Amino acid sequence: MFIKIDKKTLEEEIINSEEMVEVLEHDMKPVFVDDALMDMVTSGYVHRSASAIYRYKA
């Protein structure tokens, strides 16, 4: 599962993998999406956008 943390309120929301893919596709080139997902799951990569922080939680 993935966690979305709102930067303003610090409220955490659980999002599914499809929603996480949509965020990554919006924020980066499609060729990097699979690698970013793998890094989130295996090495703790945290994705940041203008409004939120996204991370993987097992």
mmCIF file of C-alpha atoms in Angstrom:
data_model
loop_
_atom_site.group_PDB
_atom_site.id
_atom_site.type_symbol
_atom_site.label_atom_id
_atom_site.label_comp_id
_atom_site.label_asym_id
_atom_site.label_seq_id
_atom_site.Cartn_x
_atom_site.Cartn_y
_atom_site.Cartn_z
ATOM 1 C CA MET A 1 0.000 0.000 0.000
ATOM 2 C CA PHE A 2 1.100 3.557 -0.553
ATOM 3 C CA ILE A 3 0.700 6.503 1.784
ATOM 4 C CA LYS A 4 -0.008 10.053 0.621
ATOM 5 C CA ILE A 5 0.937 12.742 3.148
ATOM 6 C CA ASP A 6 -0.536 16.183 2.531
ATOM 7 C CA LYS A 7 2.232 18.759 2.953
ATOM 8 C CA LYS A 8 -0.061 21.417 4.451
ATOM 9 C CA THR A 9 -2.031 19.337 6.940
ATOM 10 C CA LEU A 10 0.332 16.341 7.310
ATOM 11 C CA GLU A 11 -2.782 14.161 7.012
ATOM 12 C CA GLU A 12 -2.037 10.626 5.811
ATOM 13 C CA GLU A 13 -4.223 8.861 3.269
ATOM 14 C CA ILE A 14 -3.862 5.320 1.954
ATOM 15 C CA ILE A 15 -3.833 5.123 -1.839
ATOM 16 C CA ASN A 16 -3.731 2.070 -4.065
ATOM 17 C CA SER A 17 -1.049 1.208 -6.589
ATOM 18 C CA GLU A 18 -3.103 2.471 -9.539
ATOM 19 C CA GLU A 19 -3.367 5.911 -7.926
ATOM 20 C CA MET A 20 0.370 5.889 -7.217
ATOM 21 C CA VAL A 21 1.098 5.069 -10.859
ATOM 22 C CA GLU A 22 -1.110 7.990 -11.952
ATOM 23 C CA VAL A 23 0.846 10.365 -9.697
ATOM 24 C CA LEU A 24 4.182 9.137 -11.017
ATOM 25 C CA GLU A 25 3.021 9.293 -14.649
ATOM 26 C CA HIS A 26 1.971 12.899 -14.080
ATOM 27 C CA ASP A 27 5.234 13.889 -12.377
ATOM 28 C CA MET A 28 7.843 12.065 -14.468
ATOM 29 C CA LYS A 29 8.506 10.555 -17.866
ATOM 30 C CA PRO A 30 6.691 7.229 -18.337
ATOM 31 C CA VAL A 31 9.964 5.388 -18.897
ATOM 32 C CA PHE A 32 10.941 6.055 -15.246
ATOM 33 C CA VAL A 33 7.655 5.010 -13.579
ATOM 34 C CA ASP A 34 8.467 1.296 -13.190
ATOM 35 C CA ASP A 35 11.890 2.056 -11.721
ATOM 36 C CA ALA A 36 10.404 4.594 -9.306
ATOM 37 C CA LEU A 37 7.806 2.080 -8.105
ATOM 38 C CA MET A 38 10.468 -0.585 -7.627
ATOM 39 C CA ASP A 39 12.642 1.863 -5.678
ATOM 40 C CA MET A 40 9.697 2.849 -3.467
ATOM 41 C CA VAL A 41 9.022 -0.783 -2.572
ATOM 42 C CA THR A 42 12.581 -2.071 -2.245
ATOM 43 C CA SER A 43 14.718 0.824 -1.076
ATOM 44 C CA GLY A 44 12.405 3.333 0.567
ATOM 45 C CA TYR A 45 12.356 5.963 -2.192
ATOM 46 C CA VAL A 46 9.981 8.781 -1.211
ATOM 47 C CA HIS A 47 8.294 10.716 -4.029
ATOM 48 C CA ARG A 48 7.519 14.388 -3.491
ATOM 49 C CA SER A 49 5.154 16.611 -5.441
ATOM 50 C CA ALA A 50 4.174 20.219 -4.869
ATOM 51 C CA SER A 51 1.323 19.234 -2.560
ATOM 52 C CA ALA A 52 2.161 15.809 -1.125
ATOM 53 C CA ILE A 53 4.746 13.239 -0.116
ATOM 54 C CA TYR A 54 4.258 9.637 -1.225
ATOM 55 C CA ARG A 55 5.843 6.547 0.280
ATOM 56 C CA TYR A 56 5.378 2.802 0.353
ATOM 57 C CA LYS A 57 4.245 1.033 3.510
ATOM 58 C CA ALA A 58 4.371 -2.761 3.689
#
